[in-house]
Short mmCIF file of C-alpha atoms in Angstrom, two decimals:
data_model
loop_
_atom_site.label_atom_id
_atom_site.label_comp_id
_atom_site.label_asym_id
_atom_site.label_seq_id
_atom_site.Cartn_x
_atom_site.Cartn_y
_atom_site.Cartn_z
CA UNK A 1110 27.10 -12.85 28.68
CA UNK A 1111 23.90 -10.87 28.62
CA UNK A 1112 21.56 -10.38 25.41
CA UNK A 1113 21.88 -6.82 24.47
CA UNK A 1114 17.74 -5.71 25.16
CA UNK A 1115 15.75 -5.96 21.52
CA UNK A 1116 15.48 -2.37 19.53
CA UNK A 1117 12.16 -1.63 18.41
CA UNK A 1118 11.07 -2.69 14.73
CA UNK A 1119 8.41 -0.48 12.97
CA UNK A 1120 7.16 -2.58 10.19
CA UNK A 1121 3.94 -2.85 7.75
CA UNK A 1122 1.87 -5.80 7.20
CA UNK A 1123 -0.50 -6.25 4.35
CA UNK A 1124 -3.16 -8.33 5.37
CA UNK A 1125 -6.21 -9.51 2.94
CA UNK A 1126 -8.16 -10.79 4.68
CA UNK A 1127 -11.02 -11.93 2.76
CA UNK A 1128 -8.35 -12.84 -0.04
CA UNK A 1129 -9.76 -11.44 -3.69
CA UNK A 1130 -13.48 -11.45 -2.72
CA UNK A 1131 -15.01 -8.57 -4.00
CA UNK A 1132 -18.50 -7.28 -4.06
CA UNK A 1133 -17.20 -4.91 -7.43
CA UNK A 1134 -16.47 -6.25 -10.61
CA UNK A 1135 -13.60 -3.22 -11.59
CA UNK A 1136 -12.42 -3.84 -15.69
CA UNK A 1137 -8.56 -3.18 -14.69
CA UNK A 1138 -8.27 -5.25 -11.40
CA UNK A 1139 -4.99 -6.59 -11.03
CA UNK A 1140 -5.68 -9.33 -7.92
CA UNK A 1141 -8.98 -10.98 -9.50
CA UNK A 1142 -5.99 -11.50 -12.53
CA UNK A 1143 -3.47 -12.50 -9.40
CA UNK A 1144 -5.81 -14.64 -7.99
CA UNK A 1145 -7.09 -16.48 -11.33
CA UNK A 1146 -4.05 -17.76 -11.74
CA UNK A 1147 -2.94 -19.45 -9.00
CA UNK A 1148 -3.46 -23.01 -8.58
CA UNK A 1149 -6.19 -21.62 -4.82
CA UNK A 1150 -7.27 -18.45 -6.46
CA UNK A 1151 -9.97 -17.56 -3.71
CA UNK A 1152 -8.81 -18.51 0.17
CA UNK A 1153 -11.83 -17.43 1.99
CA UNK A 1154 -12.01 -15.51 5.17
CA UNK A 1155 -9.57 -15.32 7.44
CA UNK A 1156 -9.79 -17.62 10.29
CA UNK A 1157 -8.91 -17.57 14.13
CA UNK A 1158 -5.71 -19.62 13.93
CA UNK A 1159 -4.39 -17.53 11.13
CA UNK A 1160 -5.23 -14.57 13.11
CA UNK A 1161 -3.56 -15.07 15.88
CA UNK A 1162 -0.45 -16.94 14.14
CA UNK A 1163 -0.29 -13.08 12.88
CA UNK A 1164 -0.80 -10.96 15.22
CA UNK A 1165 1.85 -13.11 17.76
CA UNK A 1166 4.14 -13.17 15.00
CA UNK A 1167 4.47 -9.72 13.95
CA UNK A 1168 3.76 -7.80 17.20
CA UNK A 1169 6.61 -10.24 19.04
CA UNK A 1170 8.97 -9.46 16.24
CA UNK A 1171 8.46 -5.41 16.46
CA UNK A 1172 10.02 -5.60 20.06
CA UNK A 1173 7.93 -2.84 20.85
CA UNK A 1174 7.96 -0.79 17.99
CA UNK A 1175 4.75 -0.07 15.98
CA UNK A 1176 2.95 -2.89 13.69
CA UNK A 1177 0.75 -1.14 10.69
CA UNK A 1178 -1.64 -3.76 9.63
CA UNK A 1179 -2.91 -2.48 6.67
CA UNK A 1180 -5.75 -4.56 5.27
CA UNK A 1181 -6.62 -5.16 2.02
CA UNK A 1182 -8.01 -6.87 -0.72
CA UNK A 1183 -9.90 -7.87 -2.68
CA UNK A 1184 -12.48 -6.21 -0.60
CA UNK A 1185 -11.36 -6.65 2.96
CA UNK A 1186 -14.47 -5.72 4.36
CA UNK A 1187 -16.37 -8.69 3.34
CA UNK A 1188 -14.48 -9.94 6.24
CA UNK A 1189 -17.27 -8.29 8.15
CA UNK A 1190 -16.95 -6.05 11.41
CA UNK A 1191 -17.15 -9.35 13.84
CA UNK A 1192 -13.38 -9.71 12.00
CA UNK A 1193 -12.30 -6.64 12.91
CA UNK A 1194 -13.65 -6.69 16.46
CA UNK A 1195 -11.97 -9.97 16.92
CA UNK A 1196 -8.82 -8.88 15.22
CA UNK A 1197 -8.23 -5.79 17.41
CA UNK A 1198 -9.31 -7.72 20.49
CA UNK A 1199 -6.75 -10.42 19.76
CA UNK A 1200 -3.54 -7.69 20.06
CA UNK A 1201 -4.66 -6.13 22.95
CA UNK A 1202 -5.10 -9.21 24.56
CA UNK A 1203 -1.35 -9.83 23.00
CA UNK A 1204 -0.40 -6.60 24.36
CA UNK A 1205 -1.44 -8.03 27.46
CA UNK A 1206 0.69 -11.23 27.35
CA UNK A 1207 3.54 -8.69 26.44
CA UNK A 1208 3.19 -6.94 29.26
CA UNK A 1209 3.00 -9.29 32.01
CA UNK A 1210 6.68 -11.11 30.15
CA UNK A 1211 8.00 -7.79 30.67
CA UNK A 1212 6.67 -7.43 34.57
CA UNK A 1213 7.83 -11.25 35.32
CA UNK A 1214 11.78 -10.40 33.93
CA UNK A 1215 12.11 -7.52 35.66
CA UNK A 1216 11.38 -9.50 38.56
CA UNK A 1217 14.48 -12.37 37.35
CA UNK A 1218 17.21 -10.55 38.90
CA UNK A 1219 15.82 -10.48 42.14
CA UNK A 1220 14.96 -13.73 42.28
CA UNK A 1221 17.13 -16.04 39.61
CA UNK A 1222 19.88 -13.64 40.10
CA UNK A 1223 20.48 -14.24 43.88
CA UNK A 1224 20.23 -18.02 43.47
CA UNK A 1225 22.63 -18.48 40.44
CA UNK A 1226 24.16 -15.53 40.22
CA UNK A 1227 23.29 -15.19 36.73
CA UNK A 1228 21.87 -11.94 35.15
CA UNK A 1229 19.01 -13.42 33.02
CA UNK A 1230 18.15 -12.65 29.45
CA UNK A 1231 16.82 -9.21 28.83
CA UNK A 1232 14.84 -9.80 25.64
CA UNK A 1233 11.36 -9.45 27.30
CA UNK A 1234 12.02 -5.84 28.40
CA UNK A 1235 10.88 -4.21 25.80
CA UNK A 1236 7.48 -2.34 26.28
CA UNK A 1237 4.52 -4.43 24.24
CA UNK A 1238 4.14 -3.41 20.65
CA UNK A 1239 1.88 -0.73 19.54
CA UNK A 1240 -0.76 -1.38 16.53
CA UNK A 1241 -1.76 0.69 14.17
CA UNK A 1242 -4.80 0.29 11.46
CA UNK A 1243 -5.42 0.77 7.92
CA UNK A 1244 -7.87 -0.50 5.44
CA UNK A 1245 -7.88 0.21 1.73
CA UNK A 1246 -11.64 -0.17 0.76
CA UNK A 1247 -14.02 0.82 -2.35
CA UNK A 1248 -16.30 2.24 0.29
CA UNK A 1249 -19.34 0.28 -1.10
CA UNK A 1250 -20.00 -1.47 1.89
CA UNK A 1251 -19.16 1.31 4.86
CA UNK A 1252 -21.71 1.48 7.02
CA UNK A 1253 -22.06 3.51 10.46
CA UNK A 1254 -21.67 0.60 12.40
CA UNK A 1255 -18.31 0.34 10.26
CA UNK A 1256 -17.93 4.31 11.02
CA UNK A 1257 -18.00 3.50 15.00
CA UNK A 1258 -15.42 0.86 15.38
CA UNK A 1259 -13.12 2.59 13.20
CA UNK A 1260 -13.69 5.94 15.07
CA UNK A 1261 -13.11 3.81 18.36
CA UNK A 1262 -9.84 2.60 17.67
CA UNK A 1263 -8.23 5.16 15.41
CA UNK A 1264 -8.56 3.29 11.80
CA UNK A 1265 -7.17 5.28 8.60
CA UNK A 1266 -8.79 4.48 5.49
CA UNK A 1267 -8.04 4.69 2.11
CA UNK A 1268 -11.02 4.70 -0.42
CA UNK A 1269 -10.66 4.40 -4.00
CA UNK A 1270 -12.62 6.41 -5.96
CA UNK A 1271 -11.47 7.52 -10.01
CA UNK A 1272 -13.02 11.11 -9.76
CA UNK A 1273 -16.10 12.17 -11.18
CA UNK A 1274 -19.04 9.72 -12.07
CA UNK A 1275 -18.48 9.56 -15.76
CA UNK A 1276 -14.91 8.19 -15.37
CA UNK A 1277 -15.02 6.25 -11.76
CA UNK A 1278 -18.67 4.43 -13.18
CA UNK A 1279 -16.51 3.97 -16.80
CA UNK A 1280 -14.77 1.03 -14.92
CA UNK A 1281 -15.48 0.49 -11.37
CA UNK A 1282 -19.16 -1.36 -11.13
CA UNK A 1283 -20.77 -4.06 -9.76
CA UNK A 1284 -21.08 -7.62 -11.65
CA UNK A 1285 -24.52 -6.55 -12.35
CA UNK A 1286 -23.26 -3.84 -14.18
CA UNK A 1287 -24.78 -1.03 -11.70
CA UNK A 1288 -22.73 1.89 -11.14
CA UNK A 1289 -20.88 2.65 -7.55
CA UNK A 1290 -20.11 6.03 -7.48
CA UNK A 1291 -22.78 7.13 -5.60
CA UNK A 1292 -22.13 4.68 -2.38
CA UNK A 1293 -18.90 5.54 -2.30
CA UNK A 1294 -19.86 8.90 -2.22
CA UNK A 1295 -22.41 8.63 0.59
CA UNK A 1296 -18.99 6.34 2.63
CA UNK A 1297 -16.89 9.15 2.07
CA UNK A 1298 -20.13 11.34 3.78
CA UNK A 1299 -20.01 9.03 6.79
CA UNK A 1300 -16.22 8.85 7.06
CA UNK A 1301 -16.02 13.10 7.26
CA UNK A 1302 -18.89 12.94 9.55
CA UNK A 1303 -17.62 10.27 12.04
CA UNK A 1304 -14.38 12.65 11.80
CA UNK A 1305 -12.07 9.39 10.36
CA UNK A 1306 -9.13 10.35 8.57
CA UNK A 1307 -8.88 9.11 5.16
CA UNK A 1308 -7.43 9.30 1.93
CA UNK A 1309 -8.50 8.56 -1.74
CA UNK A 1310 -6.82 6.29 -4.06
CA UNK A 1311 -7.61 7.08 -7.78
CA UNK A 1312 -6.61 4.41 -10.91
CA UNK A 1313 -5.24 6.81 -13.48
CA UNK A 1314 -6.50 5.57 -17.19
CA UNK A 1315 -6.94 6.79 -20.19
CA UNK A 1316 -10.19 8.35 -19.50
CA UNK A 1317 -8.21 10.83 -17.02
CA UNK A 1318 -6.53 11.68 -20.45
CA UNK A 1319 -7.22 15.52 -21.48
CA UNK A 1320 -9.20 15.85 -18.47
CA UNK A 1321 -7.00 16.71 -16.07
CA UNK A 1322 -8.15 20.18 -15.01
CA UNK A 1323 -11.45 18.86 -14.53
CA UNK A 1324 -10.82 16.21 -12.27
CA UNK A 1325 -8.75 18.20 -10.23
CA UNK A 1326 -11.13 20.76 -10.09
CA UNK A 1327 -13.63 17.82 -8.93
CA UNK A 1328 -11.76 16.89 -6.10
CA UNK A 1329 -11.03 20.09 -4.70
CA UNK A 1330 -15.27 20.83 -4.87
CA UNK A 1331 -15.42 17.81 -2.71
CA UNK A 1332 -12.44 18.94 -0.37
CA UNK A 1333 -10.64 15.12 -1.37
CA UNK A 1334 -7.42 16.97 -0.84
CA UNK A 1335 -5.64 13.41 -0.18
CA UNK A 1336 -4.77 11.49 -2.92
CA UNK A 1337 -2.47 8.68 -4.35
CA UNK A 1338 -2.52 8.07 -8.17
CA UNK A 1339 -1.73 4.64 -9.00
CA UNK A 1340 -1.43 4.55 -12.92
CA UNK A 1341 -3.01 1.64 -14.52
CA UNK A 1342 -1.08 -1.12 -16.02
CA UNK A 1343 -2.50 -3.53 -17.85
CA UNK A 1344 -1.63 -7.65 -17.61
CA UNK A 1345 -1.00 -7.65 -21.45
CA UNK A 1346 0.89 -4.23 -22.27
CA UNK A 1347 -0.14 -4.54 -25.35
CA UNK A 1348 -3.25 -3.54 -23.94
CA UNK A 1349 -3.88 -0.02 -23.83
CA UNK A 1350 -7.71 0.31 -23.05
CA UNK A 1351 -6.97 1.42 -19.74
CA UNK A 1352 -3.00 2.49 -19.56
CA UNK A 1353 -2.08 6.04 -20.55
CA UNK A 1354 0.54 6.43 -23.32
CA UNK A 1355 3.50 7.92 -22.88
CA UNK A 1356 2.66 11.57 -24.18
CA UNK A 1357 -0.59 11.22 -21.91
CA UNK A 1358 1.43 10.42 -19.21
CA UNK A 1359 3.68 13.52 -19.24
CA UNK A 1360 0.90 15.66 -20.49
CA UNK A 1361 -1.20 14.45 -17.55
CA UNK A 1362 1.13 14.77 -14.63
CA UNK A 1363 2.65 18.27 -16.26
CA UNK A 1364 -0.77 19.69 -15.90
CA UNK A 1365 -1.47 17.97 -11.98
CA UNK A 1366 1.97 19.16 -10.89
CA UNK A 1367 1.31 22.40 -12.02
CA UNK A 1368 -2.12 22.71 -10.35
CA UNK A 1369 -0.83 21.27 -6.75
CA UNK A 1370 1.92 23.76 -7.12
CA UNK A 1371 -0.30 27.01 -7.51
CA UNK A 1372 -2.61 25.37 -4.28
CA UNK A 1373 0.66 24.61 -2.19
CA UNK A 1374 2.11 28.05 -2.79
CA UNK A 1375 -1.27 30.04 -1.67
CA UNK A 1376 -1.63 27.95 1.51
CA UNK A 1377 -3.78 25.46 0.53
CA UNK A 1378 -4.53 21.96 2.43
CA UNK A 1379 -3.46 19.44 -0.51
CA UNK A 1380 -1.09 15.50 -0.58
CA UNK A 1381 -0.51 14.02 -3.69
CA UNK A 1382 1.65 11.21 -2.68
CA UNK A 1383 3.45 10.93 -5.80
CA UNK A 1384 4.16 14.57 -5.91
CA UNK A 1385 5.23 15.07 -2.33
CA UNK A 1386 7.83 12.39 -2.35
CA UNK A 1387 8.98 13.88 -5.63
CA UNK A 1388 9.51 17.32 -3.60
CA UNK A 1389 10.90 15.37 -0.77
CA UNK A 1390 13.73 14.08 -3.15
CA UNK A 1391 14.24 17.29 -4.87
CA UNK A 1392 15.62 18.59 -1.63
CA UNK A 1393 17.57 15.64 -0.86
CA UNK A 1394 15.24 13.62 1.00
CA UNK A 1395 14.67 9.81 0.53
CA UNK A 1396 10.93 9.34 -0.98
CA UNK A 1397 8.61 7.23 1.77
CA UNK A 1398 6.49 5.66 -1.23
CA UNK A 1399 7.84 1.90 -2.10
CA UNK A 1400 7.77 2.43 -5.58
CA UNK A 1401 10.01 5.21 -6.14
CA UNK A 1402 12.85 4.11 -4.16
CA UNK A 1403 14.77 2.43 -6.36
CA UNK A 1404 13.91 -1.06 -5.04
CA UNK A 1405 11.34 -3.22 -3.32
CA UNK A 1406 11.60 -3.34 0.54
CA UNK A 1407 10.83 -6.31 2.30
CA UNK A 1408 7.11 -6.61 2.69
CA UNK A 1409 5.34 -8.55 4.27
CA UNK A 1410 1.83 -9.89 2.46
CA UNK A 1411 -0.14 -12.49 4.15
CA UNK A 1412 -3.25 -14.01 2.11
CA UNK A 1413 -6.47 -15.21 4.11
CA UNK A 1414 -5.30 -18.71 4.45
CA UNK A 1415 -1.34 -17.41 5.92
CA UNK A 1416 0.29 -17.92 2.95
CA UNK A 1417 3.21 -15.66 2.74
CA UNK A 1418 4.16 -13.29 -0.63
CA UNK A 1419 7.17 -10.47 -0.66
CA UNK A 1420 4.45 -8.33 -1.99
CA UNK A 1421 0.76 -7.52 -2.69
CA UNK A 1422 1.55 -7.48 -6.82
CA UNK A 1423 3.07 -10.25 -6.37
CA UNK A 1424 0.68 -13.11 -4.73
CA UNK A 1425 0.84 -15.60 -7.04
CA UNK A 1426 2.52 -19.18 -7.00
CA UNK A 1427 6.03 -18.41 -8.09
CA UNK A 1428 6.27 -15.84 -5.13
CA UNK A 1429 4.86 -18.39 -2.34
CA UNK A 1430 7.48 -18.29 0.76
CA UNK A 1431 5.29 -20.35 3.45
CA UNK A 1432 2.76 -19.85 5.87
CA UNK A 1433 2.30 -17.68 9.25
CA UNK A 1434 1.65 -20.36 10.94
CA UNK A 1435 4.98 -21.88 10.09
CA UNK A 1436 7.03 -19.20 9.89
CA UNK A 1437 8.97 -16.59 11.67
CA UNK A 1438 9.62 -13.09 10.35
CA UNK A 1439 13.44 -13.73 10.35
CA UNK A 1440 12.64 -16.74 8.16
CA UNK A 1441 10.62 -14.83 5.88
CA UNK A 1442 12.85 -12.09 5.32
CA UNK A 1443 15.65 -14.60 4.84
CA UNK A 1444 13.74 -17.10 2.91
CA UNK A 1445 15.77 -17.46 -0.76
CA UNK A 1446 12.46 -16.33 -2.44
CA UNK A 1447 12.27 -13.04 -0.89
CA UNK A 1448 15.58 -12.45 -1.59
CA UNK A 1449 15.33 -12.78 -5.09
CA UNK A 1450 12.30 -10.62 -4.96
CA UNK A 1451 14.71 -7.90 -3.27
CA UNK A 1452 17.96 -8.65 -5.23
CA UNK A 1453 16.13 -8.61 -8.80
CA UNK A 1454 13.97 -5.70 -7.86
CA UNK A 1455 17.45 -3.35 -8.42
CA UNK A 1456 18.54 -4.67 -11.97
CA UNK A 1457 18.54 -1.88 -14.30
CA UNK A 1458 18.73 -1.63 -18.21
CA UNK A 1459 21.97 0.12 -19.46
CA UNK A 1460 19.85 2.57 -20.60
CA UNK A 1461 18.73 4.04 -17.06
CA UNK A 1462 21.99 3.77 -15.85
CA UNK A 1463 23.42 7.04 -17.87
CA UNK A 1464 19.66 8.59 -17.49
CA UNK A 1465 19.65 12.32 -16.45
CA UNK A 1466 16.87 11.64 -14.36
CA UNK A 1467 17.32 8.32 -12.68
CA UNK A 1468 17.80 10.26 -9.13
CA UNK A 1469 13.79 11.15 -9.50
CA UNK A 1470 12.75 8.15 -11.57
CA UNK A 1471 14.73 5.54 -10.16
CA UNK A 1472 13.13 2.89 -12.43
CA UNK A 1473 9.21 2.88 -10.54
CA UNK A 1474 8.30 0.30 -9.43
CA UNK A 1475 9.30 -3.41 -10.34
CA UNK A 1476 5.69 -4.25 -11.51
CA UNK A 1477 5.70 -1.83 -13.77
CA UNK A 1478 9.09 -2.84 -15.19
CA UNK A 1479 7.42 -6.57 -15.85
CA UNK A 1480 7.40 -7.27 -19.57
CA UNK A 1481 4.08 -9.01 -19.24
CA UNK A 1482 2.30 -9.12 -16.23
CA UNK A 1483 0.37 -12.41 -17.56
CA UNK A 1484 3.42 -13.99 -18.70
CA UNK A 1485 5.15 -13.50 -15.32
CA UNK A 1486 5.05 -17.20 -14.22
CA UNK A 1487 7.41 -18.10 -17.07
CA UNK A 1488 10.04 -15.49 -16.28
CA UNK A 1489 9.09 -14.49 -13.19
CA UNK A 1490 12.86 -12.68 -12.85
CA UNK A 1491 12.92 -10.35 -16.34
CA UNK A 1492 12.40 -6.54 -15.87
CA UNK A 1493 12.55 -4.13 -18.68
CA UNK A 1494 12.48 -0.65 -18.60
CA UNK A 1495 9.31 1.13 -17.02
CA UNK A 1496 6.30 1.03 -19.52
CA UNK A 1497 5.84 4.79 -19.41
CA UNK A 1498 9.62 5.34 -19.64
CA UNK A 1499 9.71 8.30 -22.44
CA UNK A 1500 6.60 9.86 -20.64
CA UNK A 1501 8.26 10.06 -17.24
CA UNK A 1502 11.46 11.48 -18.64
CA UNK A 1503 9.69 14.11 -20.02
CA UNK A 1504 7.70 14.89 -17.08
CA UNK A 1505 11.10 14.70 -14.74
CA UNK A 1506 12.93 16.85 -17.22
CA UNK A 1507 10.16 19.35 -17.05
CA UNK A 1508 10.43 18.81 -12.99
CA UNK A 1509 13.95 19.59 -13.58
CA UNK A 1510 14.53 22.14 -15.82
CA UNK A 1511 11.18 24.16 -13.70
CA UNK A 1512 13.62 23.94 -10.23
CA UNK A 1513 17.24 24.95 -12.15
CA UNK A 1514 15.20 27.85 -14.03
CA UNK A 1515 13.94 28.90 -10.35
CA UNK A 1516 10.58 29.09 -11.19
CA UNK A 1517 9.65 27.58 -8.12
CA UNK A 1518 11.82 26.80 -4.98
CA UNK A 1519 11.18 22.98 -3.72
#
């Protein structure tokens, strides 16, 4: 019997490729704590072997769909641009390989097919796999000859940057101390001018707190009309030098919401991720973002040295699954680990179960739900409710009650 031909997989990869190297020395960094405590806390560069143990791996398993390799880090361009090159040359000579399976099998039937009278397998028909590339950066170390590669072969980046000097320089420097607003500043110069699309990626801490019109203001004088909030959690949650409280968190988002409302209804050019996937839901639409889903989907994280991790929160020893260069996606995905990442990722607390606003919340995200990031080795399984819990059921009540009052239409 013939093998029905392979569908097309669209899937992500998170690659760091120069593991948690960093040329910044950020106060809230949650992969230098990662990293610290696992037993290989730093695995270098990537090398060739891993490389191309990926990129065969992952481009033979998308059948011809789309691979995203988004890279990340630590700092992932400490990799340097000889990486990249070599990285991008590597799948289209892949793509290559692909394509000349695909010419030889449709050539089979002619040939095997007279002799044996046997239609042959039908799994190399699929048109080679199409790459995509992202790289989450803090801009620092952009440079044009950066700008031109990335131009070359389509590149999207992501750049974090926490606003205005004052707050951004407040935690984001280099060992030395020196502030890095200013670079990143000048990177985001050379990414408009070399016409690369990109978004910004803000940590939301306290400092944001009571500020909000401000910053918003901020980024809209800069036309950063692309952002993602990702709201600061601390390892220790008793620590709260950097994580909003729960009034600050509604207060804060209340305020955002309200301001990317007003620019979306007079026709203005603004993404906050959070905020569209909320819209998306209120009008019945599953939300795109991982963290707002519900649960984790399988991800695929792959360290500098191959090592294998259901997520890139979640890179530490207790989450190892193998290595790329031993290991099939199908084995990942299937690998017991990962699927106690996935099961335990949708265990709720009685409480969220009778929630009136569990269809926006939905829990957030697992890592948030940890009871102590630091302690997660020892019960690497618990989840609690959501750290800003009270703060987000405020701010989806006030999401809620705003729509059923018709004070906007979604």
């Amino acid at each position: 019997m013939n093998k029905a031909t392979p569908q097309p997989r669209n899937i992500t990869v998170l690659v760091k490729p120069a593991s948690a190297a960093c040329n910044l020395h950020c106060s809230y960094c949650f992969y230098l704590e990662t990293a610290c405590n696992r037993q290989l806390a730093n695995r270098g560069i990537m090398g060739q072997e891993v490389m191309e143990a990926l990129i065969a791996t992952t481009m033979d398993f998308a059948c011809g769909g789309t691979v995203t390799y988004l890279f990340q880090g630590g700092e992932p361009l400490l990799a340097g641009l000889d990486f990249f090159k070599s990285f991008v040359q590597q799948v289209q000579e892949h793509q290559k390989k692909q394509l000349q399976k695909q010419a030889q099998s449709q050539l089979q039937p002619q040939i095997h097919g007279q002799e044996t009278g046997k239609v042959p397998s039908q799994e190399a028909d699929s048109a080679p796999s199409q790459a995509c590339y992202m790289v989450q950066t803090n801009g620092t170390l952009i440079t044009q000859e950066f700008c031109q590669f990335f131009a070359e072969h389509n590149f999207i980046l992501g750049v974090s940057l926490d606003g205005p000097p004052e707050i951004h320089n407040q935690y984001r420097k280099y060992p030395a101390a020196q502030d890095s607003h200013q670079q990143v500043m000048d990177a985001i110069q050379l990414l408009k001018s070399y016409k690369i699309p990109f978004s910004v990626l803000s940590v939301v801490t306290r400092a944001w707190a009571g500020k909000e019109v401000e910053i918003y203001r901020w980024f809209q004088s800069h036309q950063l009309n692309q952002l993602q909030f990702i709201y600061c959690i601390p390892p220790d949650a008793s620590d709260t030098t950097f994580c909003l409280t729960n009034q600050e968190y509604s207060q804060l988002n209340k305020t955002f919401f309200q301001l990317y409302w007003q620019d979306l209804c007079q026709g203005k050019e603004i993404s906050i991720r959070f905020y569209d996937n909320l819209l998306a839901m209120l009008q019945g639409r599953m939300p795109e973002q991982c963290g707002m889903m519900g649960y984790c989907p399988a991800t695929i994280t792959v360290e500098a040295d191959g090592s294998l991790y259901p997520c890139d929160f979640y890179c530490s020893d207790n989450w190892y699954i193998g290595n790329i260069k031993e290991m099939g996606l199908k084995e990942l995905f299937y690998h017991p680990v990962m699927q106690e990442f996935l099961v335990s990722s949708q265990k709720r607390e009685d409480a969220c179960t009778t929630c009136p606003v569990l269809g926006l919340c939905r829990g957030g995200c697992r890592r948030e739900r940890e009871p102590s990031l630091r302690h997660e080795e020892e019960n690497p399984h618990s989840l609690t409710l959501h750290k800003h819990c009270q703060g987000r059921k405020d701010f989806f009540t006030y999401l809620l009650t705003t729509v059923q009052n018709g004070r906007f239409e979604p």
